[in-house]
Amino acid sequence: MDDWMNRFKQLGALWVHDGEPKRPHALLTAGGHSDGFFNGSRIVEDPTMLCHVVTAFFAAYCREEGTVLPDRVIGSAHGATPLAVELGRMMGCKIGWTEPQSDGSMLLKRFDVRGQCVLVVEDVMTSGATTRSIIEAVQAAGGAVLRLVLVVFNRSRMTALDGRPIISLVHHPLNEWKVQQWGTCPLCAQGSEAVRPKANWAALTADYPQEG
Ligand SMILES: [Zn+2]
């Protein structure tokens, strides 16, 4: 797991705050503040890394489920779609993706999964809400969702989602502080600035203390 952590950090896919108060921290899309950030795009944009990740997924699947492969692998558009494509290629099965709706739910609208065993893959798990929506969409379309869920980076504290084991390459819980509810976060209280991570990656990963 440490090996994957280091590889993700080197690739610019993962950043974890080191406690240095001068270092900024992450302002998440939903408004929360966090001491870490995972950007799955840095992985799926790199075909070699994508292949390594999916090979590890395949091995983890076989350890858990043996040699009975799914009929289809499904991820959510767009972050997990390349994972589904590559894992499906390796498993020799069909692939598909769910699409987010304006109400926050997921819809499986392009693929007929009736009667099929479907494996769900995710790039990142935070609260589990997205994964739960994918599972519900597959089930609503008549598919049977396999017991386990494969996740590249599990930033939640959960090891199972509604009884389904979460099999992740890296399980590293990250904190998220809801400043709208609590007024502040511990990193803000120490003087660290909250910044949008993708646009401020250099500041997040800079060497501290900086000169000048
Ligand atoms: Zn903060």
mmCIF file of C-alpha atoms and ligand atoms in Angstrom:
data_model
loop_
_atom_site.group_PDB
_atom_site.id
_atom_site.type_symbol
_atom_site.label_atom_id
_atom_site.label_comp_id
_atom_site.label_asym_id
_atom_site.label_seq_id
_atom_site.Cartn_x
_atom_site.Cartn_y
_atom_site.Cartn_z
ATOM 1 C CA MET A 1 0.000 0.000 0.000
ATOM 2 C CA ASP A 2 2.871 2.400 0.831
ATOM 3 C CA ASP A 3 4.272 1.678 -2.607
ATOM 4 C CA TRP A 4 1.003 2.760 -4.247
ATOM 5 C CA MET A 5 0.876 5.845 -1.980
ATOM 6 C CA ASN A 6 4.358 6.865 -3.122
ATOM 7 C CA ARG A 7 3.604 6.202 -6.767
ATOM 8 C CA PHE A 8 0.409 8.253 -6.588
ATOM 9 C CA LYS A 9 2.264 11.111 -4.870
ATOM 10 C CA GLN A 10 5.030 11.051 -7.489
ATOM 11 C CA LEU A 11 2.429 11.143 -10.243
ATOM 12 C CA GLY A 12 0.740 14.202 -8.707
ATOM 13 C CA ALA A 13 -2.412 12.200 -8.005
ATOM 14 C CA LEU A 14 -2.166 12.329 -4.213
ATOM 15 C CA TRP A 15 -1.245 14.977 -1.706
ATOM 16 C CA VAL A 16 -1.427 14.630 2.092
ATOM 17 C CA HIS A 17 -0.855 17.558 4.467
ATOM 18 C CA ASP A 18 2.275 17.159 6.590
ATOM 19 C CA GLY A 19 1.216 19.372 9.527
ATOM 20 C CA GLU A 20 3.369 22.362 8.484
ATOM 21 C CA PRO A 21 1.051 25.341 9.245
ATOM 22 C CA LYS A 22 2.582 27.469 6.473
ATOM 23 C CA ARG A 23 1.442 24.884 3.977
ATOM 24 C CA PRO A 24 -2.047 25.497 2.555
ATOM 25 C CA HIS A 25 -4.741 22.821 2.655
ATOM 26 C CA ALA A 26 -7.450 21.676 0.294
ATOM 27 C CA LEU A 27 -10.743 23.457 -0.347
ATOM 28 C CA LEU A 28 -13.017 20.750 -1.751
ATOM 29 C CA THR A 29 -15.676 21.258 -4.435
ATOM 30 C CA ALA A 30 -18.497 20.794 -1.934
ATOM 31 C CA GLY A 31 -17.006 23.511 0.307
ATOM 32 C CA GLY A 32 -15.333 21.365 2.961
ATOM 33 C CA HIS A 33 -11.693 21.733 3.960
ATOM 34 C CA SER A 34 -9.386 18.719 3.923
ATOM 35 C CA ASP A 35 -5.881 17.619 4.866
ATOM 36 C CA GLY A 36 -5.491 15.652 1.643
ATOM 37 C CA PHE A 37 -6.575 15.380 -1.957
ATOM 38 C CA PHE A 38 -6.696 12.609 -4.532
ATOM 39 C CA ASN A 39 -6.950 13.428 -8.239
ATOM 40 C CA GLY A 40 -7.804 10.252 -10.138
ATOM 41 C CA SER A 41 -7.373 12.012 -13.487
ATOM 42 C CA ARG A 42 -3.592 11.917 -12.975
ATOM 43 C CA ILE A 43 -3.868 8.117 -13.007
ATOM 44 C CA VAL A 44 -6.353 7.424 -15.784
ATOM 45 C CA GLU A 45 -4.612 9.900 -18.140
ATOM 46 C CA ASP A 46 -1.437 7.799 -17.906
ATOM 47 C CA PRO A 47 -1.985 4.545 -19.839
ATOM 48 C CA THR A 48 0.979 2.797 -18.201
ATOM 49 C CA MET A 49 -0.179 3.634 -14.683
ATOM 50 C CA LEU A 50 -3.752 2.768 -15.643
ATOM 51 C CA CYS A 51 -2.547 -0.652 -16.781
ATOM 52 C CA HIS A 52 -0.646 -1.183 -13.503
ATOM 53 C CA VAL A 53 -3.678 -0.193 -11.452
ATOM 54 C CA VAL A 54 -6.024 -2.459 -13.376
ATOM 55 C CA THR A 55 -3.576 -5.377 -13.156
ATOM 56 C CA ALA A 56 -3.601 -4.932 -9.368
ATOM 57 C CA PHE A 57 -7.410 -4.765 -9.439
ATOM 58 C CA PHE A 58 -7.553 -8.032 -11.368
ATOM 59 C CA ALA A 59 -5.245 -9.735 -8.865
ATOM 60 C CA ALA A 60 -7.280 -8.401 -5.928
ATOM 61 C CA TYR A 61 -10.497 -9.586 -7.547
ATOM 62 C CA CYS A 62 -9.115 -13.101 -8.077
ATOM 63 C CA ARG A 63 -7.915 -13.257 -4.459
ATOM 64 C CA GLU A 64 -11.402 -12.371 -3.249
ATOM 65 C CA GLU A 65 -13.669 -14.037 -5.783
ATOM 66 C CA GLY A 66 -11.599 -16.785 -7.408
ATOM 67 C CA THR A 67 -11.840 -17.422 -11.110
ATOM 68 C CA VAL A 68 -15.527 -16.642 -11.746
ATOM 69 C CA LEU A 69 -15.409 -13.370 -13.653
ATOM 70 C CA PRO A 70 -18.226 -10.825 -13.950
ATOM 71 C CA ASP A 71 -20.349 -10.315 -17.065
ATOM 72 C CA ARG A 72 -19.630 -6.602 -17.026
ATOM 73 C CA VAL A 73 -17.506 -3.965 -15.278
ATOM 74 C CA ILE A 74 -19.118 -0.602 -14.582
ATOM 75 C CA GLY A 75 -17.649 2.677 -13.356
ATOM 76 C CA SER A 76 -19.125 6.141 -13.138
ATOM 77 C CA ALA A 77 -18.606 8.716 -15.878
ATOM 78 C CA HIS A 78 -16.136 10.130 -16.309
ATOM 79 C CA GLY A 79 -13.525 9.443 -13.655
ATOM 80 C CA ALA A 80 -13.913 5.660 -13.467
ATOM 81 C CA THR A 81 -14.800 4.949 -17.114
ATOM 82 C CA PRO A 82 -11.181 4.233 -18.197
ATOM 83 C CA LEU A 83 -10.826 1.856 -15.236
ATOM 84 C CA ALA A 84 -13.906 -0.056 -16.393
ATOM 85 C CA VAL A 85 -12.660 -0.186 -19.997
ATOM 86 C CA GLU A 86 -9.222 -1.517 -19.109
ATOM 87 C CA LEU A 87 -10.412 -3.968 -16.470
ATOM 88 C CA GLY A 88 -13.102 -5.230 -18.835
ATOM 89 C CA ARG A 89 -10.464 -5.766 -21.505
ATOM 90 C CA MET A 90 -8.364 -7.760 -19.043
ATOM 91 C CA MET A 91 -11.328 -9.799 -17.797
ATOM 92 C CA GLY A 92 -12.710 -10.347 -21.266
ATOM 93 C CA CYS A 93 -16.144 -8.990 -20.360
ATOM 94 C CA LYS A 94 -18.351 -6.086 -21.348
ATOM 95 C CA ILE A 95 -18.042 -2.657 -19.788
ATOM 96 C CA GLY A 96 -20.289 0.317 -19.129
ATOM 97 C CA TRP A 97 -20.727 3.463 -17.140
ATOM 98 C CA THR A 98 -23.366 5.306 -15.183
ATOM 99 C CA GLU A 99 -24.046 8.977 -15.731
ATOM 100 C CA PRO A 100 -24.700 11.540 -13.004
ATOM 101 C CA GLN A 101 -28.113 13.191 -12.992
ATOM 102 C CA SER A 102 -28.941 16.708 -11.850
ATOM 103 C CA ASP A 103 -30.529 15.375 -8.644
ATOM 104 C CA GLY A 104 -27.264 13.674 -7.646
ATOM 105 C CA SER A 105 -28.375 10.160 -8.563
ATOM 106 C CA MET A 106 -26.797 7.953 -11.240
ATOM 107 C CA LEU A 107 -28.463 6.587 -14.361
ATOM 108 C CA LEU A 108 -27.426 3.580 -16.430
ATOM 109 C CA LYS A 109 -28.930 4.453 -19.775
ATOM 110 C CA ARG A 110 -26.750 3.071 -22.573
ATOM 111 C CA PHE A 111 -26.328 -0.567 -21.564
ATOM 112 C CA ASP A 112 -28.593 -3.579 -21.058
ATOM 113 C CA VAL A 113 -27.424 -5.304 -17.864
ATOM 114 C CA ARG A 114 -30.527 -7.410 -17.254
ATOM 115 C CA GLY A 115 -29.546 -10.726 -15.696
ATOM 116 C CA GLN A 116 -25.850 -9.872 -15.672
ATOM 117 C CA CYS A 117 -23.326 -10.004 -12.812
ATOM 118 C CA VAL A 118 -21.818 -6.535 -12.608
ATOM 119 C CA LEU A 119 -18.569 -5.510 -10.933
ATOM 120 C CA VAL A 120 -18.414 -1.862 -9.810
ATOM 121 C CA VAL A 121 -15.092 0.020 -9.933
ATOM 122 C CA GLU A 122 -14.347 3.477 -8.553
ATOM 123 C CA ASP A 123 -11.379 5.837 -8.700
ATOM 124 C CA VAL A 124 -12.012 7.393 -5.295
ATOM 125 C CA MET A 125 -14.394 6.768 -2.400
ATOM 126 C CA THR A 126 -15.166 9.659 -0.085
ATOM 127 C CA SER A 127 -18.574 9.214 1.536
ATOM 128 C CA GLY A 128 -19.651 6.207 -0.521
ATOM 129 C CA ALA A 129 -22.674 8.123 -1.842
ATOM 130 C CA THR A 130 -21.561 7.955 -5.492
ATOM 131 C CA THR A 131 -20.800 4.245 -5.301
ATOM 132 C CA ARG A 132 -24.152 3.610 -3.654
ATOM 133 C CA SER A 133 -25.847 5.511 -6.499
ATOM 134 C CA ILE A 134 -24.039 3.372 -9.100
ATOM 135 C CA ILE A 135 -25.114 0.164 -7.359
ATOM 136 C CA GLU A 136 -28.708 1.385 -7.197
ATOM 137 C CA ALA A 137 -28.646 2.333 -10.892
ATOM 138 C CA VAL A 138 -27.349 -1.114 -11.910
ATOM 139 C CA GLN A 139 -29.920 -2.863 -9.743
ATOM 140 C CA ALA A 140 -32.727 -0.647 -11.069
ATOM 141 C CA ALA A 141 -31.694 -1.692 -14.595
ATOM 142 C CA GLY A 142 -31.982 -5.377 -13.686
ATOM 143 C CA GLY A 143 -28.326 -6.193 -13.041
ATOM 144 C CA ALA A 144 -26.938 -8.093 -10.061
ATOM 145 C CA VAL A 145 -24.070 -6.236 -8.386
ATOM 146 C CA LEU A 146 -21.175 -8.388 -7.216
ATOM 147 C CA ARG A 147 -20.344 -8.571 -3.518
ATOM 148 C CA LEU A 148 -17.225 -6.423 -3.528
ATOM 149 C CA VAL A 149 -16.378 -2.952 -4.825
ATOM 150 C CA LEU A 150 -12.943 -2.132 -6.281
ATOM 151 C CA VAL A 151 -11.584 1.338 -5.437
ATOM 152 C CA VAL A 152 -8.241 2.920 -6.350
ATOM 153 C CA PHE A 153 -8.110 5.326 -3.392
ATOM 154 C CA ASN A 154 -10.373 4.964 -0.375
ATOM 155 C CA ARG A 155 -10.243 8.247 1.550
ATOM 156 C CA SER A 156 -13.142 7.274 3.813
ATOM 157 C CA ARG A 157 -12.914 5.422 7.119
ATOM 158 C CA MET A 158 -15.149 2.639 5.791
ATOM 159 C CA THR A 159 -13.920 -0.834 4.904
ATOM 160 C CA ALA A 160 -17.352 -1.907 3.654
ATOM 161 C CA LEU A 161 -20.248 -0.118 1.988
ATOM 162 C CA ASP A 162 -23.660 -1.434 3.058
ATOM 163 C CA GLY A 163 -22.031 -4.787 3.769
ATOM 164 C CA ARG A 164 -19.988 -4.875 0.540
ATOM 165 C CA PRO A 165 -16.233 -5.130 1.179
ATOM 166 C CA ILE A 166 -14.307 -2.158 -0.255
ATOM 167 C CA ILE A 167 -11.152 -3.537 -1.893
ATOM 168 C CA SER A 168 -8.803 -0.601 -2.435
ATOM 169 C CA LEU A 169 -5.213 -0.181 -3.586
ATOM 170 C CA VAL A 170 -4.772 2.511 -0.948
ATOM 171 C CA HIS A 171 -6.950 2.977 2.132
ATOM 172 C CA HIS A 172 -5.863 6.227 3.736
ATOM 173 C CA PRO A 173 -8.614 8.096 5.612
ATOM 174 C CA LEU A 174 -8.444 11.845 5.060
ATOM 175 C CA ASN A 175 -10.202 14.397 7.231
ATOM 176 C CA GLU A 176 -12.884 16.699 5.929
ATOM 177 C CA TRP A 177 -14.135 19.659 7.944
ATOM 178 C CA LYS A 178 -17.504 21.218 7.148
ATOM 179 C CA VAL A 179 -16.668 24.868 7.755
ATOM 180 C CA GLN A 180 -20.235 25.922 6.948
ATOM 181 C CA GLN A 181 -21.364 24.016 10.042
ATOM 182 C CA TRP A 182 -18.367 24.396 12.347
ATOM 183 C CA GLY A 183 -17.155 27.884 11.419
ATOM 184 C CA THR A 184 -13.529 26.843 10.971
ATOM 185 C CA CYS A 185 -11.223 23.892 10.564
ATOM 186 C CA PRO A 186 -8.118 23.002 12.624
ATOM 187 C CA LEU A 187 -5.771 23.854 9.740
ATOM 188 C CA CYS A 188 -7.394 27.275 9.212
ATOM 189 C CA ALA A 189 -7.068 27.825 12.984
ATOM 190 C CA GLN A 190 -3.292 27.297 12.658
ATOM 191 C CA GLY A 191 -3.078 29.899 9.895
ATOM 192 C CA SER A 192 -2.971 27.513 6.942
ATOM 193 C CA GLU A 193 -4.821 28.813 3.900
ATOM 194 C CA ALA A 194 -7.580 26.772 2.198
ATOM 195 C CA VAL A 195 -6.983 26.638 -1.580
ATOM 196 C CA ARG A 196 -8.443 24.772 -4.544
ATOM 197 C CA PRO A 197 -6.036 21.847 -4.854
ATOM 198 C CA LYS A 198 -5.806 21.306 -8.623
ATOM 199 C CA ALA A 199 -5.014 24.988 -9.270
ATOM 200 C CA ASN A 200 -2.548 25.233 -6.359
ATOM 201 C CA TRP A 201 -0.725 21.906 -6.532
ATOM 202 C CA ALA A 202 2.723 23.560 -6.463
ATOM 203 C CA ALA A 203 1.903 25.432 -3.238
ATOM 204 C CA LEU A 204 0.485 22.297 -1.625
ATOM 205 C CA THR A 205 3.566 20.237 -2.429
ATOM 206 C CA ALA A 206 6.253 22.935 -2.008
ATOM 207 C CA ASP A 207 9.218 22.483 0.342
ATOM 208 C CA TYR A 208 8.699 24.351 3.640
ATOM 209 C CA PRO A 209 10.047 26.526 5.080
ATOM 210 C CA GLN A 210 10.435 28.382 1.811
ATOM 211 C CA GLU A 211 13.252 30.881 1.388
ATOM 212 C CA GLY A 212 12.598 34.601 1.377
HETATM 213 ZN ZN ZN B 1 -9.512 25.092 6.624
#
